[in-house]
GROMACS .gro file of C-alpha atoms in nm:
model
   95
    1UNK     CA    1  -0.177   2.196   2.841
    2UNK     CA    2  -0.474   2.352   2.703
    3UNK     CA    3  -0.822   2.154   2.548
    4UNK     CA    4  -0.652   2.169   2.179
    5UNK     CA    5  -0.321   2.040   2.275
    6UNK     CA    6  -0.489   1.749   2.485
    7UNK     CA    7  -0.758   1.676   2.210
    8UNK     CA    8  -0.454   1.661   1.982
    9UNK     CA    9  -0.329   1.317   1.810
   10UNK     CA   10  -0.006   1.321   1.587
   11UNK     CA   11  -0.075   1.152   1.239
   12UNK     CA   12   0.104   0.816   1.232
   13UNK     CA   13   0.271   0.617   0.927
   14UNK     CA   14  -0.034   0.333   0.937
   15UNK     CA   15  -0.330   0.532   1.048
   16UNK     CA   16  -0.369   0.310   1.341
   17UNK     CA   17  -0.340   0.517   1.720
   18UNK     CA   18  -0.002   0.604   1.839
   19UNK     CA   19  -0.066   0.401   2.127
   20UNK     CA   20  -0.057   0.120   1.904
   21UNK     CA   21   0.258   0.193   1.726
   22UNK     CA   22   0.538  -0.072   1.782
   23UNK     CA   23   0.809   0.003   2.004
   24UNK     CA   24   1.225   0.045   1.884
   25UNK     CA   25   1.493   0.064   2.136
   26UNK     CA   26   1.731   0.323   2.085
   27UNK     CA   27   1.954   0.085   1.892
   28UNK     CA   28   1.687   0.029   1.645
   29UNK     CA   29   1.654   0.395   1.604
   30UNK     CA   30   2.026   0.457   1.543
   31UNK     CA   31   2.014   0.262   1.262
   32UNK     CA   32   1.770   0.485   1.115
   33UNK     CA   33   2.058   0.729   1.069
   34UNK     CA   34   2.006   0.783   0.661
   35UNK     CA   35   2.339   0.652   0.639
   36UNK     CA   36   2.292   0.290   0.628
   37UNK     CA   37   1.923   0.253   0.495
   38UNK     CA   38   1.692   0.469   0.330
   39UNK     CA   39   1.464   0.502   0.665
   40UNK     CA   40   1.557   0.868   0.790
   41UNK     CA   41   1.439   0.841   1.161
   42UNK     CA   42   1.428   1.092   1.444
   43UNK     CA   43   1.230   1.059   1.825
   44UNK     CA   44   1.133   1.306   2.029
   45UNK     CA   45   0.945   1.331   2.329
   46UNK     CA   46   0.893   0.935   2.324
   47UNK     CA   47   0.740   0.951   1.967
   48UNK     CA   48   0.961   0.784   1.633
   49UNK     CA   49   0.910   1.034   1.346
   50UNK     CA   50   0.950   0.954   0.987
   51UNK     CA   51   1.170   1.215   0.823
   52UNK     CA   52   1.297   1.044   0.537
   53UNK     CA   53   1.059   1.269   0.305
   54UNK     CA   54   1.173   1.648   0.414
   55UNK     CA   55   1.477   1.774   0.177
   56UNK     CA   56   1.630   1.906   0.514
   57UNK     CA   57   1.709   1.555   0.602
   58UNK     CA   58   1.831   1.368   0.315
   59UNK     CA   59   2.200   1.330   0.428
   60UNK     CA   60   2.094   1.196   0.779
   61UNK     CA   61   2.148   1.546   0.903
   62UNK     CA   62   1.962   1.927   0.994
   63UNK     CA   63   2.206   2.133   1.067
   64UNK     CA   64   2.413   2.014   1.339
   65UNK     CA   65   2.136   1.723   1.451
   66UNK     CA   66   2.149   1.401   1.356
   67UNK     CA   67   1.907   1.114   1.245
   68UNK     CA   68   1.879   0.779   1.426
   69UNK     CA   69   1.865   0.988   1.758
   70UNK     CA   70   1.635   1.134   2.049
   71UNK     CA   71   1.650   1.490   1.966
   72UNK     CA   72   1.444   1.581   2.299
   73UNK     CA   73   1.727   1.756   2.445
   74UNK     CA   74   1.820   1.957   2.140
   75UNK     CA   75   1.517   2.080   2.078
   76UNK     CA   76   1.548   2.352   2.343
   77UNK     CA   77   1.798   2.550   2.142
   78UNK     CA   78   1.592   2.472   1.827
   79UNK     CA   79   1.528   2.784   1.635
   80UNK     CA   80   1.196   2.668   1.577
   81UNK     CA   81   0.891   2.507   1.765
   82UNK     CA   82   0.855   2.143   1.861
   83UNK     CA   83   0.537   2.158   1.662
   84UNK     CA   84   0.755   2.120   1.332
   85UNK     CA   85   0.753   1.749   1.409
   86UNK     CA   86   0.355   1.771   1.322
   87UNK     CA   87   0.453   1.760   0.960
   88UNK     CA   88   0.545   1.377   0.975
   89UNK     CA   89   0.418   1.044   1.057
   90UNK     CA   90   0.469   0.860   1.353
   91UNK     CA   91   0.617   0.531   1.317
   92UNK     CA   92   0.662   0.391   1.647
   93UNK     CA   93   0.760   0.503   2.008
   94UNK     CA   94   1.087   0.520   2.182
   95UNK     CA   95   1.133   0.182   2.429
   0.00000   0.00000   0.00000
């Protein structure tokens, strides 16, 4: 990890640190699935992202990943970088 990356803090849903974002079991998170609720929630790496705003979430889904799960795993045969999850808040962190 390089100076930028360590100096780096992901933006959170209540401006507060992400060390003080509340904790959600994985339960919790599950029902974050876009199904049940309006609350369109993804974790990875530990962190709870909000993704309810991004159009390629709205059903719950991105392509074959789904909401209301720890997508650390998947991300390794992500087309894309982990870094797309700097484009939402934080809402919590993965107990």
């Amino acid at each position: 990890m390089d100076s930028s990356e360590a100096d780096f803090e992901p933006i959170t849903g209540n401006g507060q640190p992400v060390s003080d974002q509340p904790f959600y079991s994985r339960g919790q998170l599950a029902l974050r699935n876009g199904q049940d609720r309006d609350e369109i929630w993804v974790a990875f790496q530990g962190l709870i992202y909000d993704v309810s705003r991004s159009r390629l979430w709205k059903r719950g889904n991105h392509y074959e990943h789904w909401a209301g799960q720890d997508l650390t795993a998947e991300m390794a045969q992500a087309p894309h970088l982990p870094t797309v999850f700097d484009r939402f808040p934080v809402i919590g962190r993965l107990a």
